[in-house]
Tab-separated table of C-alpha atoms and ligand atoms in Angstrom:
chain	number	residue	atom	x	y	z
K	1	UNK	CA	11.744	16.311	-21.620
K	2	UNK	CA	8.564	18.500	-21.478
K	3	UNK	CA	4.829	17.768	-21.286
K	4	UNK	CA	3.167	20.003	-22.646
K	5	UNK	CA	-0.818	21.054	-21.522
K	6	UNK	CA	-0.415	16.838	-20.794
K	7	UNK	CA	-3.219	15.234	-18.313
K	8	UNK	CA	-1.475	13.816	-14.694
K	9	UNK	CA	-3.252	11.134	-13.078
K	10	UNK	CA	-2.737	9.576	-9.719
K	11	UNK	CA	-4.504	8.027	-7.061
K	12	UNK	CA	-6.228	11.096	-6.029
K	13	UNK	CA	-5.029	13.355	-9.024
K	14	UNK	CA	-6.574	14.013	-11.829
K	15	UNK	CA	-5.586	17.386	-14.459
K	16	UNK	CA	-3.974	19.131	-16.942
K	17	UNK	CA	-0.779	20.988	-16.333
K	18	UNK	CA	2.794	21.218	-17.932
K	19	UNK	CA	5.436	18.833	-16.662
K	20	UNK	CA	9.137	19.049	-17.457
K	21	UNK	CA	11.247	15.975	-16.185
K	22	UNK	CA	14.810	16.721	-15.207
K	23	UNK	CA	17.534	14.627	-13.686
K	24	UNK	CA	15.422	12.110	-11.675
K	25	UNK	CA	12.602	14.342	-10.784
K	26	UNK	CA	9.524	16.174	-11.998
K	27	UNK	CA	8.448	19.550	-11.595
K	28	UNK	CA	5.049	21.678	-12.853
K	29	UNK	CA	5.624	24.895	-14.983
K	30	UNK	CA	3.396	27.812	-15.720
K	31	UNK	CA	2.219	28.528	-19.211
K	32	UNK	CA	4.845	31.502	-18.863
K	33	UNK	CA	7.548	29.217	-17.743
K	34	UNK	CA	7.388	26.872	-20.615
K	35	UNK	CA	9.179	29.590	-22.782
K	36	UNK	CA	12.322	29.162	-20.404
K	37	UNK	CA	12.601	25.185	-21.514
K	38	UNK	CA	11.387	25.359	-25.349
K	39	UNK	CA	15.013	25.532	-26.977
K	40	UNK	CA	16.378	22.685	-25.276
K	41	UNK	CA	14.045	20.437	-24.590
K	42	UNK	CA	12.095	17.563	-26.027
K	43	UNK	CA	8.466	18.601	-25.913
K	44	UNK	CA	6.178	15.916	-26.290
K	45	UNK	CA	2.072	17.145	-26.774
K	46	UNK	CA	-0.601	15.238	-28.051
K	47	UNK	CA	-4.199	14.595	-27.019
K	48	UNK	CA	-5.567	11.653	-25.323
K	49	UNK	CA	-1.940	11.268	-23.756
K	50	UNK	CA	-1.466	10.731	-19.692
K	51	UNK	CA	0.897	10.496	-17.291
K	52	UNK	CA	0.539	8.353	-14.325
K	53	UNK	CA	2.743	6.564	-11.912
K	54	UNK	CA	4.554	3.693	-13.237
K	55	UNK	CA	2.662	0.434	-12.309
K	56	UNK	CA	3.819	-1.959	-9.982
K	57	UNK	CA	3.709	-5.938	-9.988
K	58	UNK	CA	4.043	-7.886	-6.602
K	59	UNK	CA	2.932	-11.190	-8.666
K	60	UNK	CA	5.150	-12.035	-11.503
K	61	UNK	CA	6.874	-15.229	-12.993
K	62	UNK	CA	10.378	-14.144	-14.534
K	63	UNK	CA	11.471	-17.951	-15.367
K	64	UNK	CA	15.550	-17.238	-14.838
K	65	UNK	CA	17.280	-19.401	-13.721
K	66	UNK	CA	16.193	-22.100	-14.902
K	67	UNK	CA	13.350	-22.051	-17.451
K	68	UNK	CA	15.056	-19.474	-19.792
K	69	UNK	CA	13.492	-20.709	-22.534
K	70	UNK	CA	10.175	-19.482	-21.736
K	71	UNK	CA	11.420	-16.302	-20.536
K	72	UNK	CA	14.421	-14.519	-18.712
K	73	UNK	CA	15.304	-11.522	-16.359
K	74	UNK	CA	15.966	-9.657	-19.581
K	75	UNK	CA	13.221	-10.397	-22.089
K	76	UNK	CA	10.786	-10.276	-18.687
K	77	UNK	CA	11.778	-6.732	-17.843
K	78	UNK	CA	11.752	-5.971	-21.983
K	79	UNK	CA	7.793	-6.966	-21.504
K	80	UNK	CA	7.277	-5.272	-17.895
K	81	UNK	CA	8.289	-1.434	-19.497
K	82	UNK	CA	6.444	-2.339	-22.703
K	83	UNK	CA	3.739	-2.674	-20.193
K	84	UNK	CA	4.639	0.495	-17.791
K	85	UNK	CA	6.384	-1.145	-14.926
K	86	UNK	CA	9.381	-0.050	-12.979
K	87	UNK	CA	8.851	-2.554	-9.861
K	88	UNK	CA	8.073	-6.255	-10.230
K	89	UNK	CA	8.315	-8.873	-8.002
K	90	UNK	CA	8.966	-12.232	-9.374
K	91	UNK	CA	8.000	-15.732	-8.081
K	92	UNK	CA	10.229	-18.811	-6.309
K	93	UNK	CA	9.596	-21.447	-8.700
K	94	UNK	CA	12.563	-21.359	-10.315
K	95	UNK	CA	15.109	-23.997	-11.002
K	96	UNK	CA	16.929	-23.872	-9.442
K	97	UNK	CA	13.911	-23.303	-6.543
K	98	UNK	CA	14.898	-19.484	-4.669
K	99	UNK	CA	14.789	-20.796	-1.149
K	100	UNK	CA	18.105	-19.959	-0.908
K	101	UNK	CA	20.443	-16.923	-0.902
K	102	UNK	CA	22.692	-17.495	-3.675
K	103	UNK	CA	19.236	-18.120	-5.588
K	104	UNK	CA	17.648	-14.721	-4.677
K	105	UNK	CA	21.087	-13.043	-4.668
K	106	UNK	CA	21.424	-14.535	-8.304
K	107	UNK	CA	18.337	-13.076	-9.585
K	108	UNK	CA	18.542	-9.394	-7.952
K	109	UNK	CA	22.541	-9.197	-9.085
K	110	UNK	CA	21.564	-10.018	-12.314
K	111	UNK	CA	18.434	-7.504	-12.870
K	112	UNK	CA	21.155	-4.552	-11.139
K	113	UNK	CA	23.369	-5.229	-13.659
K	114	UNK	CA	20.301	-5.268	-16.321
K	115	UNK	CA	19.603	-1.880	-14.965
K	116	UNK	CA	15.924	-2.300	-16.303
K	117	UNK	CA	13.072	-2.460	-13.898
K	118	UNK	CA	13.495	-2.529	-10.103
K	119	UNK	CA	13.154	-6.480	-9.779
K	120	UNK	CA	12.280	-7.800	-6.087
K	121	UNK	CA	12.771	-11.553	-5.699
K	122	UNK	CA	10.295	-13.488	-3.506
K	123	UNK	CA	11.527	-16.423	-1.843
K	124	UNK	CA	10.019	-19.410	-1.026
K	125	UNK	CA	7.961	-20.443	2.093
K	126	UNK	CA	9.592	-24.103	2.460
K	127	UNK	CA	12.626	-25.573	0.675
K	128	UNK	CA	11.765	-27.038	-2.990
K	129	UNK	CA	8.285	-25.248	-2.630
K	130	UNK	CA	7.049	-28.812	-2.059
K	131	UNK	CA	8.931	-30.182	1.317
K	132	UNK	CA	7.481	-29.750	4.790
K	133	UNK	CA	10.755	-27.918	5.693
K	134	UNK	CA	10.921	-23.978	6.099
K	135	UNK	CA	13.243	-21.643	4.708
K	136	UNK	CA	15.733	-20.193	6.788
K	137	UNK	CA	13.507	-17.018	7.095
K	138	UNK	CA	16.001	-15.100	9.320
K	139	UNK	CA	18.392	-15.648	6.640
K	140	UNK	CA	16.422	-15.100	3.928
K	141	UNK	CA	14.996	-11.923	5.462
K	142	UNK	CA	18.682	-10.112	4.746
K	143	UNK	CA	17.472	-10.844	1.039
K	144	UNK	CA	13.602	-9.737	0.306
K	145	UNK	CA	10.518	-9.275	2.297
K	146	UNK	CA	8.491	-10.975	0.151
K	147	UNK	CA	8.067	-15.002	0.611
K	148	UNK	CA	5.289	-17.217	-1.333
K	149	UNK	CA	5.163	-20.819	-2.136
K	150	UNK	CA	3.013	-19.508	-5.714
K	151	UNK	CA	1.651	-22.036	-7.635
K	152	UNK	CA	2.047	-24.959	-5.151
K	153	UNK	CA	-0.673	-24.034	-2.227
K	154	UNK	CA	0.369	-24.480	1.454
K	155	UNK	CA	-1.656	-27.751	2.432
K	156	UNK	CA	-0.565	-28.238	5.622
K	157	UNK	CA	-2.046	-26.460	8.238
K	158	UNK	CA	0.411	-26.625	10.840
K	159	UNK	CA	3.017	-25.510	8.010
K	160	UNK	CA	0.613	-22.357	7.511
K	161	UNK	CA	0.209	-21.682	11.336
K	162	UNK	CA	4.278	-21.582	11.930
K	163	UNK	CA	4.499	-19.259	8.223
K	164	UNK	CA	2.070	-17.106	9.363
K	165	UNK	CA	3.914	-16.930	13.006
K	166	UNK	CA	7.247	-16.650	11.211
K	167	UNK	CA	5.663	-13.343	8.930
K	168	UNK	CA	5.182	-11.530	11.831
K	169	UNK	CA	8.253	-12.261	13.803
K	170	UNK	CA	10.703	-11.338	11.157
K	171	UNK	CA	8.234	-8.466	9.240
K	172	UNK	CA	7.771	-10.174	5.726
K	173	UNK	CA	4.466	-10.272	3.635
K	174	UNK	CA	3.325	-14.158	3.098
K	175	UNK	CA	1.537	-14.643	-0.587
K	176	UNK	CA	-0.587	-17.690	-0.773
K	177	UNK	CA	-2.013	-19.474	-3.339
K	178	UNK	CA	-5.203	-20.634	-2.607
K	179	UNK	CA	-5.825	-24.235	-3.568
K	180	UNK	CA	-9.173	-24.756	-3.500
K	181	UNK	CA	-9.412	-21.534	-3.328
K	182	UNK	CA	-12.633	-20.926	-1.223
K	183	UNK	CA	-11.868	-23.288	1.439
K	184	UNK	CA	-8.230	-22.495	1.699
K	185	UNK	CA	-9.005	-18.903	1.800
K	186	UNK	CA	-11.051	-19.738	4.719
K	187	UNK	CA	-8.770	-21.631	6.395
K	188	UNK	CA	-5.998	-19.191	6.258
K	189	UNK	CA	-8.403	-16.238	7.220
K	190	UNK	CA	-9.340	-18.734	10.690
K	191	UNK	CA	-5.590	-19.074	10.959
K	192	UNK	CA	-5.129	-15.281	10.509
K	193	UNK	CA	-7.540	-15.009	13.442
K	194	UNK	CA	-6.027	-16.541	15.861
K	195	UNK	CA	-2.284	-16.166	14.927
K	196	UNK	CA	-1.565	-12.961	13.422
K	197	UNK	CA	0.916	-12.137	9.870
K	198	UNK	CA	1.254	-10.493	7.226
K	199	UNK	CA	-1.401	-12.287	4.490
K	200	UNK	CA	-1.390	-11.825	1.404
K	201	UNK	CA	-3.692	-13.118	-1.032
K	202	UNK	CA	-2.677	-14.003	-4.532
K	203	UNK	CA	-4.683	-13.688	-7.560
K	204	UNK	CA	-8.810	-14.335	-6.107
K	205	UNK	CA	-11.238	-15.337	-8.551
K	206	UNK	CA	-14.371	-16.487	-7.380
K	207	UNK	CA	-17.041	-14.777	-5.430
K	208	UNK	CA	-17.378	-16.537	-2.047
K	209	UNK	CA	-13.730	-15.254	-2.058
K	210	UNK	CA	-14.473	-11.889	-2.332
K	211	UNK	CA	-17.065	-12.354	0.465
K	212	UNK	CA	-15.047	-14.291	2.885
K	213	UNK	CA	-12.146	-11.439	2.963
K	214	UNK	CA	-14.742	-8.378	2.954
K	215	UNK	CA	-16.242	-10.153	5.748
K	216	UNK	CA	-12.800	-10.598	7.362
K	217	UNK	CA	-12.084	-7.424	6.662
K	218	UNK	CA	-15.158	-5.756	8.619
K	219	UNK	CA	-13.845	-7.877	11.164
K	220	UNK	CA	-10.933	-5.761	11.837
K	221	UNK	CA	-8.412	-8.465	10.192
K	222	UNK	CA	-5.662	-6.867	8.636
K	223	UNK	CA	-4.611	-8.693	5.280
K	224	UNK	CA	-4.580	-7.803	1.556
K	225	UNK	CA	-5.408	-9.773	-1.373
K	226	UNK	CA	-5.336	-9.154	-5.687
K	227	UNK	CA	-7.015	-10.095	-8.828
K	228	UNK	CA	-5.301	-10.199	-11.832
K	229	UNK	CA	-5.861	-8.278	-15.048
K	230	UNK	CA	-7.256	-11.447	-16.882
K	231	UNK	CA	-10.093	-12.301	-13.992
K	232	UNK	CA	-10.977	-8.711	-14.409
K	233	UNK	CA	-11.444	-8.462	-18.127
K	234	UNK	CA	-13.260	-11.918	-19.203
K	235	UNK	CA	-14.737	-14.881	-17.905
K	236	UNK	CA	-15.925	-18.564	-18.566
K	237	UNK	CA	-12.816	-18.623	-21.438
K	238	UNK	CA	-11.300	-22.378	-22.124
K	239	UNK	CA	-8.162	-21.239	-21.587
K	240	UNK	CA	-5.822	-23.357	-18.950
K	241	UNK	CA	-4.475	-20.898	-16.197
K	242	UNK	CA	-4.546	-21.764	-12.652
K	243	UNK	CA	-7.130	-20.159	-10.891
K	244	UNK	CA	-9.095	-20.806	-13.889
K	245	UNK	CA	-11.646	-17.939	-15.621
K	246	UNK	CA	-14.501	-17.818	-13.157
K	247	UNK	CA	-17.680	-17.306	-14.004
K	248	UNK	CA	-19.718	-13.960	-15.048
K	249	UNK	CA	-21.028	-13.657	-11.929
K	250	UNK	CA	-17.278	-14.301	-9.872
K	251	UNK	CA	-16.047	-11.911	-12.388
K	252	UNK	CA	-19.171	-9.638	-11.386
K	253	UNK	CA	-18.204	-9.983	-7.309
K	254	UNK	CA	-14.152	-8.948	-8.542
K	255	UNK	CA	-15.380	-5.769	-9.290
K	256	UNK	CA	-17.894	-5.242	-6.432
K	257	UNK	CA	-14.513	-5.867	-4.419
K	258	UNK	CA	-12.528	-3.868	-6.490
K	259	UNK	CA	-15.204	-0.719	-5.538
K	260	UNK	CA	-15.401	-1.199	-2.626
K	261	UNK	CA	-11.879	-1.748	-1.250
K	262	UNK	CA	-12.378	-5.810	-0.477
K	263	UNK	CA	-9.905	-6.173	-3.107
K	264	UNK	CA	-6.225	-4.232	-2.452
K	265	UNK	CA	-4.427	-4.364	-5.870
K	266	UNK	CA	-4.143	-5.664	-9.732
K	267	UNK	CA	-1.159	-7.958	-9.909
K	268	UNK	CA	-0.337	-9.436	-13.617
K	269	UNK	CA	0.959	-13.011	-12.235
K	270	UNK	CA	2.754	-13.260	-15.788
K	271	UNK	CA	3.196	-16.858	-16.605
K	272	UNK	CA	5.163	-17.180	-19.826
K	273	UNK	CA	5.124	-20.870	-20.761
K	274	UNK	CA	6.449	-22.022	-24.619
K	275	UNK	CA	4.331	-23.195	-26.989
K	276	UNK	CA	5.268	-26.961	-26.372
K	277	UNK	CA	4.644	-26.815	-22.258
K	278	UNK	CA	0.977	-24.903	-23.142
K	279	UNK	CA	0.233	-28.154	-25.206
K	280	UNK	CA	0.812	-30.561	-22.897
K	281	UNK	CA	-1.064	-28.537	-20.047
K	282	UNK	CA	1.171	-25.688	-18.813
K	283	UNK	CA	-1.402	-23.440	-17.324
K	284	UNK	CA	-1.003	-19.733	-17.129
K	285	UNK	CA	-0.611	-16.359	-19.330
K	286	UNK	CA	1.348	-13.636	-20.238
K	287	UNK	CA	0.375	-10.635	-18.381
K	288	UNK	CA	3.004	-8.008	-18.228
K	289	UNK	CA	2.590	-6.491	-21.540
K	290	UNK	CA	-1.204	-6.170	-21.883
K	291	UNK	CA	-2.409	-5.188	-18.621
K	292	UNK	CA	-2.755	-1.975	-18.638
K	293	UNK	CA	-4.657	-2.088	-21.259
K	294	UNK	CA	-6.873	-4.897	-20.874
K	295	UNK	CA	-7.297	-3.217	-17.745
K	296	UNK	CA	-8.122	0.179	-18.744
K	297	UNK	CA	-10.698	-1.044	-21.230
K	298	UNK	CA	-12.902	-2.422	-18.988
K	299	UNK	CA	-12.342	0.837	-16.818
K	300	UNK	CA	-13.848	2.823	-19.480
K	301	UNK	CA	-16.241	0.312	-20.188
K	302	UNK	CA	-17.852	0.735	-16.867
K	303	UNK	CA	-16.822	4.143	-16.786
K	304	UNK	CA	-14.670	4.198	-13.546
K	305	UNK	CA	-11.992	6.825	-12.513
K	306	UNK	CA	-8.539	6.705	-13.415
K	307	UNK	CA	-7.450	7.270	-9.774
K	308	UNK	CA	-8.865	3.882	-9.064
K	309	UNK	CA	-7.102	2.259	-11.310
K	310	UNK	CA	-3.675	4.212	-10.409
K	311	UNK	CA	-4.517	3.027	-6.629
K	312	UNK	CA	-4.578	-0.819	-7.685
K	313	UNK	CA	-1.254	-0.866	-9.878
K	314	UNK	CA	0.839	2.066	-8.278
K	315	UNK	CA	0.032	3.098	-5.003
K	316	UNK	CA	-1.027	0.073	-3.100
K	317	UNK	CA	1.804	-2.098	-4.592
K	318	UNK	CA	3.980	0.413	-3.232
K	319	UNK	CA	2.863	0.759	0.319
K	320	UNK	CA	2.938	-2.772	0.681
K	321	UNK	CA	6.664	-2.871	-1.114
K	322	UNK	CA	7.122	-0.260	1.432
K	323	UNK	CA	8.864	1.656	-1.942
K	324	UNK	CA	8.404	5.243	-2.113
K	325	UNK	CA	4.617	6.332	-3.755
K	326	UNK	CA	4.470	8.243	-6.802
K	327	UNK	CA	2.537	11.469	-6.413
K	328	UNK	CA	2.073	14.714	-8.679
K	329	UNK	CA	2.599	17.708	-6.256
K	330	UNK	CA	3.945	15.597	-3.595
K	331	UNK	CA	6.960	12.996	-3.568
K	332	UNK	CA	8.805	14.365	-7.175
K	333	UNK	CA	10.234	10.871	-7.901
K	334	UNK	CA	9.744	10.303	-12.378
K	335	UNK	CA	8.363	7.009	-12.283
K	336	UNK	CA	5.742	7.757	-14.554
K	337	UNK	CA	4.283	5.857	-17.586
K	338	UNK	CA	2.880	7.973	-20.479
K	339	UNK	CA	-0.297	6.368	-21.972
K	340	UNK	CA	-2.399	6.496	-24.886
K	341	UNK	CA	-6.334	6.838	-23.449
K	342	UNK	CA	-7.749	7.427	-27.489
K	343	UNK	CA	-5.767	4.460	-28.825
K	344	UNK	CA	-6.892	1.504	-29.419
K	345	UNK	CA	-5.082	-1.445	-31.439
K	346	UNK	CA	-5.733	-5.423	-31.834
K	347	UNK	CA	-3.335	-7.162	-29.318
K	348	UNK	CA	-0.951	-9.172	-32.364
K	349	UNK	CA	1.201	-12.310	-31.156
K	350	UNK	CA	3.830	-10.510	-33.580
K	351	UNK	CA	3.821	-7.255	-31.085
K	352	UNK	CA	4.865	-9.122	-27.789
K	353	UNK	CA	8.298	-8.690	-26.294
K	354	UNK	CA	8.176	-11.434	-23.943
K	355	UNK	CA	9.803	-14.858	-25.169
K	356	UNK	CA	6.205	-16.397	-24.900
K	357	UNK	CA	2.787	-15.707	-26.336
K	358	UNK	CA	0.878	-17.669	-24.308
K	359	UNK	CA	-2.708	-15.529	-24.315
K	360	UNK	CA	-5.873	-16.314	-24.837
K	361	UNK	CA	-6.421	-12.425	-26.118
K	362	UNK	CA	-4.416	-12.053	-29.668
K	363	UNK	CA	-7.091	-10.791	-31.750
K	364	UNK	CA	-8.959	-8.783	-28.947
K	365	UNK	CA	-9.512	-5.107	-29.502
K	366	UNK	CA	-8.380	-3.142	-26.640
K	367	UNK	CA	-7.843	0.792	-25.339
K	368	UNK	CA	-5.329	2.559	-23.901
K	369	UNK	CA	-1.565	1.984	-24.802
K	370	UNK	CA	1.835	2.385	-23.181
K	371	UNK	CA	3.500	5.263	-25.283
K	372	UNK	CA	6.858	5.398	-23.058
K	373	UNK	CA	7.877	4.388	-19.389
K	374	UNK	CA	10.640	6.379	-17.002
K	375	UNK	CA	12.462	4.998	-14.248
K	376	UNK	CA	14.221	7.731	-12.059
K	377	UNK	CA	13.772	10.101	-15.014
K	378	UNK	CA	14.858	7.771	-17.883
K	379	UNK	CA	13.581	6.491	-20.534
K	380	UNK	CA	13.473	2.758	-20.521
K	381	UNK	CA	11.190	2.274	-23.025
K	382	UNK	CA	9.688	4.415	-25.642
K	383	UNK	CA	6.856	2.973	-28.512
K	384	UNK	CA	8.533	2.869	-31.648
X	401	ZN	ZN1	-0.507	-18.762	-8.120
């Protein structure tokens, strides 16, 4: 497959050149050297098209096993190349829990055989997410590097102190969710002080959040933290998701953090929850599909480089995943997505892949589309 005159964009790239993908890699040809590849290769050329590195989810809710009815390793990795990722990391609360290894084992056995997206299980803090009693981290360590309780926040202190202890013994990133979220975040940053880990913040919504990490930050406290697609493009909406849509002026503070480095990546936290469990409170959204997007459009909005954005769902992700970065010129890997910049289209319940619809955005106008997404040089996923 060739690129033809196409634009590359990375975390510090941003031009036009020719790019022909072969095997698993990617390489740059002259204007001279396209003549070499024009009878047997697929040339693709169109304005407003871009390449980038495929995105990257650390925060994602795959349902399997368990909950298949809202969504499963398959349909969830259908939606996550729809929306241009090759890496996502899905979330514990399963059923049953993955606190376990047959759990985790379960869920990365099954996405291998898939042969989709690269899917990294995160395991739970303590057993049942809910019990004062840890996970056999040294274990569970053989298994992922990744451990969170999401979605059930870590109210015990002393529980905190030995997680946060336990994440730098045995090299693992700890993802909290922060429950109150201001005064848990400060809490855990106190902790952080005084005992050391590897923090990680999930999904921070509100503005005294922002402040408290920058400020920890400046400190010389090593952590990172996200925001999800959703905080990023809206606030105030009546829409139950857990943290729930901030205000204008939280969503305001996101993006001072986003600017100015307080804030380390985008992660979708894609909650797929059926129609029935949304009616009788289920809180959360679908996020896989439309964040790119929803994402982009606000970029533009505000007019705000590409790079940025490339940094917050590629690059970042990756040096935390400790996965190999994507770069033109540099580390030849095809990860890439290919994106539409000049579309624009009405997100349609009727369009989404994943089992669930859960959104509060069908019927919002957005820019920038996913035209095709390659893992390792192939195509997983082409716009029809
Ligand atoms: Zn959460």
């Amino acid at each position: 497959m060739l690129f033809k005159n196409i634009r590359i964009i990375d975390s510090v790239t941003d031009r036009n050149t020719n790019l022909l993908i072969q095997k698993d890699s990617f390489y740059e040809l002259t204007d001279n050297d396209i003549g070499n590849y024009k009878k047997y290769t697929k040339i693709i050329e169109k304005k407003g098209l871009a390449l980038m590195p495929s995105f990257i989810d650390l925060h994602c809710h795959l349902r399997e096993p368990g909950y298949t009815y809202k969504e499963d390793l398959y349909s969830g990795q259908q939606a996550a190349l729809a929306g241009g990722f090759t890496t996502i990391c899905c979330m514990a609360n399963t059923k049953p829990v993955g606190d376990n290894p047959e759990t985790i084992q379960y869920v990365r056995d099954k996405s291998n055989a898939l042969d989709m997206c690269q899917v990294i299980p995160i395991s739970a803090v303590t057993e049942n997410l809910k019990t004062n009693k840890m996970v056999n981290f040294q274990e569970m360590i053989r298994f992922t590097r990744l451990f969170s309780n999401d979605g059930q926040p870590i109210t015990d202190k002393k529980i905190m102190i030995d997680a946060l202890l336990a994440s730098s013994i045995y090299q693992f990133h700890l993802l909290t969710h922060c429950e109150p979220e201001v005064e848990m975040i400060d809490r855990d940053l106190q902790l952080l002080e005084s005992y050391g880990g590897n923090l990680h913040i999930c999904h921070i919504s509100k503005r005294e959040s922002v402040e408290l990490i920058r400020t920890a930050k400046r400190k010389g406290l090593k952590l990172s933290c996200e925001v999800t697609p959703h905080h990023l493009f809206s606030y105030g909406l009546d829409y139950p998701v857990n943290p729930p849509f901030s205000k204008k002026q939280d969503r305001e503070a996101l993006w001072e953090g986003l600017l100015d480095g307080t804030i380390d990546i985008i992660a979708t936290d894609h909650a797929p929850h059926s129609k029935e469990d949304k009616l009788k409170g289920a809180t959360g959204l679908i996020g896989l599909e439309h964040a790119f997007s929803l994402v982009y459009t606000i970029f533009k909005e505000r007019n705000i480089n590409l790079q940025l954005l490339s940094k917050l769902m590629s690059e970042t992700p990756a040096k935390l995943l400790n996965i190999p970065q994507v770069r033109f010129g540099q580390v030849p890997k095809a990860n890439l997505v290919l994106v539409d910049l000049e579309k624009k289209y009405v997100i349609m319940e009727k369009d989404i892949i994943s089992k669930s619809k859960n959104t509060p955005f069908l019927g919002q106008t957005v820019s920038g589309q996913v035209i095709m997404t390659i893992k390792n040089g192939i195509t997983k996923y082409s716009r029809r």
